Every structure is written in structure tokens, then in C-alpha cells.
Coordinates of C-alpha atoms and ligand atoms in Angstrom, one line a residue:
M179 CA 9.9 -9.0 -32.8
I180 CA 10.1 -8.8 -29.2
L181 CA 7.9 -6.3 -27.4
T182 CA 10.1 -5.4 -24.5
E183 CA 8.2 -1.4 -23.8
L184 CA 5.2 -2.3 -21.8
L185 CA 4.3 1.8 -22.1
I186 CA 5.1 3.8 -24.8
V187 CA 3.1 7.8 -24.6
K188 CA 3.9 9.7 -27.4
D189 CA 3.2 13.3 -27.0
L190 CA 1.1 13.7 -24.1
K191 CA -0.8 16.8 -22.9
K192 CA -3.2 17.5 -20.0
Y193 CA -4.5 21.4 -20.0
F194 CA -7.3 22.3 -17.2
E195 CA -9.6 25.1 -18.0
F196 CA -9.0 27.4 -15.9
K197 CA -11.6 31.2 -15.7
K198 CA -11.1 34.1 -13.7
S199 CA -14.9 34.6 -13.2
L200 CA -17.8 34.0 -15.6
F201 CA -17.0 36.6 -17.9
S202 CA -13.3 36.0 -18.5
R203 CA -11.8 34.0 -21.1
T204 CA -11.1 31.0 -20.6
Q205 CA -7.4 29.7 -20.1
Y206 CA -5.5 26.8 -19.9
V207 CA -2.9 25.2 -16.8
R208 CA -0.7 23.2 -19.0
A209 CA 0.5 20.6 -16.6
V210 CA 1.6 18.4 -19.1
D211 CA 2.4 19.5 -22.5
G212 CA 4.0 16.8 -25.0
V213 CA 5.6 14.5 -23.0
S214 CA 7.2 11.4 -24.9
F215 CA 9.1 8.7 -23.6
S216 CA 8.7 5.1 -23.1
V217 CA 8.9 2.1 -20.2
E218 CA 10.9 -1.0 -20.6
K219 CA 8.9 -4.0 -19.0
G220 CA 10.2 -5.2 -15.4
T221 CA 11.9 -2.0 -14.8
T222 CA 11.8 1.8 -12.6
L223 CA 11.3 5.3 -14.1
G224 CA 11.3 7.8 -12.2
V225 CA 10.2 11.5 -12.9
V226 CA 11.8 14.2 -10.8
G227 CA 11.0 17.5 -10.4
E228 CA 9.6 20.1 -8.0
S229 CA 5.6 21.4 -7.5
G230 CA 4.2 22.2 -10.5
S231 CA 6.1 20.5 -12.4
G232 CA 3.6 18.0 -13.9
K233 CA 4.8 14.7 -12.5
T234 CA 1.4 14.3 -10.5
T235 CA -0.6 15.0 -13.2
L236 CA 1.1 12.7 -15.8
G237 CA 0.7 9.6 -13.7
L238 CA -2.6 9.9 -13.3
T239 CA -3.1 10.9 -16.8
I240 CA -1.4 7.6 -18.2
L241 CA -3.4 5.5 -15.9
R242 CA -6.6 7.4 -17.2
L243 CA -7.6 8.3 -13.6
I244 CA -7.9 11.5 -15.7
E245 CA -8.5 12.3 -19.2
P246 CA -5.6 13.4 -21.3
T247 CA -6.2 16.4 -23.7
S248 CA -4.2 15.2 -26.7
G249 CA -1.6 12.1 -27.5
K250 CA -0.9 8.6 -26.9
I251 CA -0.6 6.1 -24.2
I252 CA 0.1 2.6 -25.7
F253 CA -0.1 0.1 -23.3
N254 CA 0.7 -3.7 -23.9
G255 CA 0.5 -2.4 -27.5
S256 CA -2.7 -1.0 -27.0
D257 CA -3.3 2.7 -27.1
V258 CA -5.1 3.7 -23.6
T259 CA -7.0 6.7 -24.8
R260 CA -8.8 4.5 -27.3
L261 CA -10.4 1.9 -25.0
N262 CA -14.2 1.1 -24.6
N263 CA -15.8 0.3 -21.1
K264 CA -15.1 -3.0 -21.3
E265 CA -10.9 -2.5 -22.1
L266 CA -11.1 0.5 -19.6
K267 CA -11.9 -2.6 -16.8
H268 CA -9.1 -4.6 -17.8
F269 CA -6.7 -2.0 -17.9
R270 CA -7.2 -1.1 -14.2
K271 CA -7.0 -4.8 -13.0
S272 CA -3.3 -4.3 -15.4
T273 CA -2.3 -1.1 -13.3
G274 CA -2.2 0.0 -10.2
I275 CA -1.2 3.6 -7.6
V276 CA 0.5 4.0 -4.3
F277 CA -0.2 7.6 -3.5
Q278 CA 1.8 10.7 -0.9
D279 CA -0.4 10.0 1.8
P280 CA -1.7 6.8 2.6
Y281 CA -4.3 7.9 5.2
S282 CA -6.7 10.0 3.0
S283 CA -5.9 7.6 0.2
L284 CA -7.5 4.8 2.1
N285 CA -11.8 4.7 3.5
P286 CA -11.4 5.6 6.6
R287 CA -15.4 4.1 7.2
M288 CA -13.9 0.3 5.8
R289 CA -11.7 -2.5 7.7
V290 CA -8.3 -3.5 6.1
K291 CA -10.2 -6.4 4.5
E292 CA -12.9 -4.5 2.6
I293 CA -10.4 -2.5 1.2
L294 CA -8.5 -5.3 0.0
E295 CA -11.3 -7.5 -0.9
R296 CA -13.0 -4.6 -2.9
P297 CA -10.6 -4.9 -6.0
L298 CA -11.4 -8.1 -5.7
K299 CA -15.2 -7.8 -6.2
I300 CA -15.0 -6.1 -9.3
H301 CA -12.1 -7.3 -11.1
S302 CA -12.0 -11.3 -10.2
N303 CA -15.1 -14.8 -10.1
D304 CA -13.1 -15.6 -6.7
D305 CA -15.8 -16.7 -4.0
E306 CA -15.2 -15.6 -0.7
E307 CA -12.7 -17.7 0.5
A308 CA -10.6 -17.5 -2.4
R309 CA -10.9 -13.6 -1.9
L310 CA -9.6 -14.5 1.5
E311 CA -6.9 -15.7 0.7
K312 CA -5.9 -13.7 -1.3
I313 CA -5.9 -11.0 1.3
I314 CA -4.2 -12.9 3.1
K315 CA -1.5 -13.5 1.0
T316 CA -0.9 -10.1 -0.3
L317 CA -1.1 -8.8 3.8
E318 CA 1.8 -11.3 4.2
E319 CA 4.2 -9.8 0.7
V320 CA 3.8 -6.3 2.3
G321 CA 5.2 -7.0 6.1
L322 CA 1.3 -7.1 7.2
S323 CA -1.1 -10.8 8.5
A324 CA -4.2 -11.7 9.5
E325 CA -3.9 -10.0 12.7
H326 CA -4.9 -6.7 10.6
L327 CA -7.5 -7.3 8.3
M328 CA -10.2 -6.4 11.1
R329 CA -8.4 -2.8 11.6
Y330 CA -9.4 -0.1 10.8
P331 CA -7.0 3.0 8.8
H332 CA -7.2 4.8 11.9
E333 CA -5.5 1.8 13.8
L334 CA -2.7 1.7 11.7
S335 CA 0.2 3.5 11.9
G336 CA 1.6 5.5 8.5
G337 CA 3.6 2.9 7.2
Q338 CA 0.9 0.3 8.1
Q339 CA -1.3 2.6 5.9
Q340 CA 0.9 3.0 3.5
R341 CA 1.8 -0.6 3.7
V342 CA -1.9 -1.7 3.1
A343 CA -1.8 1.0 0.0
I344 CA 0.5 -1.2 -1.9
A345 CA -1.2 -4.0 -1.3
R346 CA -4.3 -3.1 -2.7
A347 CA -2.2 -2.0 -6.0
I348 CA -1.1 -5.1 -6.0
I349 CA -3.2 -7.5 -5.3
L350 CA -4.7 -8.1 -8.5
R351 CA -1.3 -8.8 -10.2
P352 CA -1.4 -5.5 -12.4
L353 CA 2.1 -4.9 -15.0
L354 CA 2.1 -1.1 -14.3
V355 CA 2.2 0.5 -10.5
V356 CA 2.6 4.3 -10.3
L357 CA 3.8 4.9 -7.1
D358 CA 3.7 9.0 -6.1
E359 CA 6.0 9.9 -3.9
P360 CA 5.2 7.0 -1.4
T361 CA 7.5 7.8 1.3
S362 CA 7.7 11.2 1.1
S363 CA 4.9 12.0 4.3
L364 CA 6.4 9.0 6.1
D365 CA 8.6 9.0 9.2
V366 CA 12.6 8.8 7.8
S367 CA 12.9 5.2 9.7
V368 CA 10.0 3.7 8.0
Q369 CA 10.5 5.2 4.2
A370 CA 13.8 2.9 3.5
Q371 CA 11.4 -0.3 4.6
I372 CA 9.1 1.3 2.5
L373 CA 11.6 1.6 -0.4
N374 CA 13.3 -2.3 0.2
L375 CA 9.8 -3.4 0.0
L376 CA 8.6 -1.6 -3.0
L377 CA 11.6 -3.0 -4.7
D378 CA 11.9 -6.7 -3.6
L379 CA 8.0 -7.0 -4.9
Q380 CA 9.0 -6.0 -8.2
N381 CA 11.4 -8.4 -8.2
K382 CA 9.2 -11.0 -7.1
H383 CA 6.0 -10.4 -9.2
E384 CA 8.1 -8.6 -12.3
L385 CA 6.3 -5.2 -11.7
T386 CA 7.2 -2.1 -13.7
Y387 CA 7.0 1.2 -11.9
I388 CA 7.2 4.5 -12.4
F389 CA 7.8 6.4 -9.4
I390 CA 6.9 9.6 -9.0
T391 CA 9.0 11.9 -6.6
H392 CA 10.9 15.1 -6.2
D393 CA 13.7 13.7 -4.0
L394 CA 16.6 12.7 -6.8
L395 CA 18.2 10.7 -4.2
T396 CA 15.5 8.5 -3.9
A397 CA 15.0 8.1 -6.9
K398 CA 18.8 7.2 -7.7
H399 CA 17.8 4.0 -5.0
V400 CA 15.1 2.5 -7.1
S401 CA 15.2 4.1 -10.6
D402 CA 16.4 2.4 -13.6
F403 CA 16.1 5.4 -15.9
I404 CA 15.6 8.9 -14.5
M405 CA 13.1 11.3 -16.1
V406 CA 13.5 14.8 -14.7
M407 CA 10.9 17.7 -15.6
Y408 CA 9.8 20.9 -15.0
L409 CA 7.1 23.0 -15.6
G410 CA 5.4 20.0 -18.3
K411 CA 7.5 19.4 -20.1
V412 CA 11.3 16.9 -20.1
V413 CA 14.2 18.4 -19.6
E414 CA 17.0 15.3 -19.2
Y415 CA 16.1 12.0 -19.7
S416 CA 18.7 8.9 -18.8
T417 CA 19.3 6.1 -17.3
T418 CA 20.0 6.2 -13.7
H419 CA 23.8 5.9 -13.6
E420 CA 23.9 8.4 -16.6
V421 CA 21.5 11.2 -14.9
F422 CA 24.0 10.8 -11.9
R423 CA 27.4 10.4 -13.7
N424 CA 26.8 13.3 -16.5
P425 CA 23.6 15.6 -15.6
R426 CA 23.4 18.4 -18.8
H427 CA 20.4 20.5 -17.9
P428 CA 20.7 23.4 -16.0
Y429 CA 17.7 22.0 -13.9
T430 CA 18.7 18.7 -13.7
V431 CA 22.4 20.4 -12.2
S432 CA 20.4 23.2 -10.0
L433 CA 18.4 20.1 -8.1
F434 CA 21.4 18.1 -7.2
S435 CA 23.0 21.4 -5.9
S436 CA 20.0 21.4 -3.1
I437 CA 20.6 18.2 -2.3
P438 CA 22.1 18.2 1.7
I439 CA 25.3 16.7 1.7
P440 CA 26.3 15.6 5.1
D441 CA 30.6 16.1 5.0
P442 CA 32.3 18.8 6.6
K443 CA 35.0 18.9 3.2
L444 CA 32.1 19.8 0.8
K445 CA 30.6 23.4 2.8
S446 CA 32.2 25.5 0.5
R447 CA 31.1 23.8 -2.6
K448 CA 30.4 25.0 -5.6
R449 CA 26.5 25.4 -6.3
I450 CA 24.2 26.3 -9.6
E451 CA 21.6 28.2 -7.7
V452 CA 17.8 28.9 -8.8
V453 CA 16.5 31.9 -8.7
G454 CA 12.6 32.4 -7.6
E455 CA 9.7 30.1 -7.6
P456 CA 8.7 28.3 -11.4
P457 CA 6.0 30.1 -13.3
S458 CA 2.5 29.3 -13.5
P459 CA 1.8 26.7 -15.6
L460 CA -1.6 29.3 -16.9
N461 CA 1.2 31.6 -18.8
P462 CA 4.1 29.9 -19.2
P463 CA 7.2 31.7 -20.2
E464 CA 8.2 31.3 -23.9
G465 CA 11.6 30.0 -24.9
C466 CA 13.0 27.9 -22.7
R467 CA 10.0 27.4 -19.8
Y468 CA 13.5 27.8 -17.9
H469 CA 14.7 30.6 -18.3
P470 CA 13.5 33.2 -16.1
R471 CA 16.0 31.2 -13.6
C472 CA 18.2 29.7 -15.5
P473 CA 22.3 31.4 -15.0
Y474 CA 23.4 30.7 -18.3
A475 CA 20.1 32.1 -20.2
T476 CA 20.5 34.2 -23.6
E477 CA 18.8 35.8 -25.6
V478 CA 18.0 32.6 -28.1
C479 CA 16.5 30.9 -24.8
K480 CA 13.7 34.1 -24.7
L481 CA 13.1 33.2 -27.5
K482 CA 12.9 29.7 -28.7
E483 CA 11.7 26.6 -27.3
P484 CA 14.9 24.1 -26.5
E485 CA 13.7 20.1 -27.8
L486 CA 14.4 17.5 -26.3
L487 CA 17.3 16.3 -28.1
E488 CA 19.5 12.6 -28.0
L489 CA 23.1 13.9 -27.3
S490 CA 23.8 10.4 -26.7
D491 CA 22.8 7.0 -26.2
K492 CA 19.2 7.2 -24.6
H493 CA 20.5 10.8 -23.4
F494 CA 17.9 13.4 -23.9
V495 CA 18.6 16.9 -22.8
A496 CA 16.6 20.2 -23.7
C497 CA 18.6 22.8 -24.0
H498 CA 19.8 25.3 -26.3
R499 CA 23.3 26.0 -24.9
V500 CA 24.2 21.4 -24.0
N501 CA 27.4 21.4 -26.1
E502 CA 28.8 24.7 -24.7
L503 CA 27.5 24.3 -20.6
D504 CA 30.6 23.3 -19.1
F505 CA 29.4 21.2 -15.2
S506 CA 32.8 19.4 -14.7
E507 CA 33.9 21.6 -11.8
F508 CA 31.3 21.9 -9.9
L509 CA 30.7 17.5 -10.3
N510 CA 34.0 17.4 -9.2
D511 CA 33.1 18.5 -6.0
M512 CA 29.5 15.9 -5.7
S513 CA 31.4 13.1 -7.4
S514 CA 32.4 10.9 -5.0
F515 CA 29.0 11.1 -3.4
L516 CA 26.9 11.0 -6.4
S517 CA 28.3 7.9 -7.3
D518 CA 28.0 5.8 -3.9
Ligands
LIG124 FE1 18.6 28.1 -19.2 FE2 19.0 28.4 -21.8 FE3 19.8 25.9 -21.5 FE4 16.9 26.8 -21.3 S1 17.5 26.5 -23.2 S2 18.8 25.2 -19.7 S3 17.5 29.2 -20.4 S4 20.5 27.3 -21.0

């Protein structure tokens, strides 16, 4: 059997303990609550959702930067949750992460050279000369040069800082990189450059990405598959093409509805309005977690949690009413835009 899936996640949960006071009972913030999916080698999975959906916690848990509460994370055939220290070190070498805010993710007291040298010192036996060669080569790959070696992060622009963060994530030639909103804190003019850089690096080094974002259009630009999360759960998962051609979960459609479209003819386009803020993951609603905000909720939605079921080839949706709801009128309005 040829293994094409680099990462398989099964029923992953991450709960955080929470106590209001010393004597109150322990409650749990269910940040990630029974998430399952897989990522094929060399592809990008876009993880989309608003703040509090659990997407960042999911990324950190997959990399074991925080410990999972339960579930399996199979990476390249091994269960990451059961690795000993030596195996965990090897896993760290095979994975990387880029955070949203490049400045706070880089040590302000280290020069670029030291920042990039650190992973090489930990994970390779290279001598100083070989390390320097790798550092300069990686800097050039991310659009910087030897000229930036001795600079501190504060001496770089936001885009340059993020290029250093990307260089740090790929310098050990990892298999998987988690990109946590890597462009959302950058100027609009720089965002496209960074996205294109990430795509170039993926092609060059056959990288597999998990791309976390709140922005569906950014996810569309970079992702082969899209997974939509709401309050710690997956509500829709499919190929990017299918999610954009035929979104089936009311929450996914509401995310489309919130995309600003610069076309005056669509001023009066139909929208699906979402009511209120997402509930607290400390006390998620019974039944479908989306029901207090869903315009299509019925009694069953309040009582029973919908399962994530496969509607068609690789298109999964968690909604009791998925076969009744018809968004075609709404989607027709946006079809030319969404198919771009
Ligand atoms: Fe809305 Fe009910 Fe579907 Fe949940 S299960 S998304 S509340 S229609």
C-alpha cells in the first residue's frame, strides 16, 4: 500500500481546565472536541473559522506544542501522542510552525543568524561553516540575503520578519508546516507576496501545509482542501473546489455571506445573517453547537448533535437538515465571484 496521507487525526480532543475560584468546581473549555481528518502529502488543508473555533489550538496540539486530552495523531505512520523524548525530537525536526505575529514570534535579543542557527544546532551535526551556508541559502529562498544576517527583528519590516519566521520553519526541511494566520497581521501589499512565497516553497520542497485562517478567500488561494470549524467541531470538510462550488453547512454559507464583494451589481445580494457572538466553549449549547445562531434551526437541532457525514465523495457535513436546505438562490448571486 502506498501511504499518501502524511497526517491522520482521529477523534482529537483538547480540553483546558478552568476554575472560577479556588473552591469552585473544575470546568473544561472544550477547545477541540472530537476532530478527525487527514492530510495528504504535498497538499494544503485550509482550516477556517472565526475566533474561538479551536483552529489555533488544533494546530498547536497536532504539533504537540500542547498536549492533547485524547485522540490519535498519526504522522508519517507513527502515533505522535505516544512518542518518547528521542522520537519527539525527530518529530520536531519534521515539523515547523509560522505564527500570526512575526515580531512576537522572534526573539528580539537574537540576530537573524542566531534565530536560524538555533534549530540547526539542536537537530544537526553541521559545523559552523555548514550551518552558515544553510542559513544563507534558506534566507535567499525566502527572498532575503546575507545582508540580513546580523540584523535584529526590530530592524526588519513586518514582511521581512515573517520571511525570517518562514525560514526558521523550513530550515530543517520539514514534512509538515502549520501556518497560523501567517499573513493576517501584515500590510495588504505584503500579504500576496508571502502567500506566493509559501506556495513556491511548497512546490520546491514538497511541503505539506495546514493553513489556519479566518479568511475563506485566502484559504481558497492556497488550499487543496478546506475544513470549516465551529466551536471546537468540524462542520464541513471537502476539496476547496467543492466547498466553493457547493457549500452545504449553514455556517459555511454564512462565512461566504460575510465576504465583501467589490461589485455594485451585488449590492442587494442575498445574505444569510448570523445572529450574535459564538457561545463560550466552556459551556457549548446542547445539540448542534450552531443552533442558537442558525436561521434554519429546528427542535431536533437543539436536542441532538449532528454527526459529520459523507454526502458525496470527500464532502463531509454535520447538519441534520443538510438534505433539505437549498442555498442555490444565494449562491447564484455569488457564483461568478466564487468561481474566479
Ligand atoms: Fe442549523 Fe440545525 Fe443544521 Fe445545526 S443542525 S446547522 S442548527 S440546521
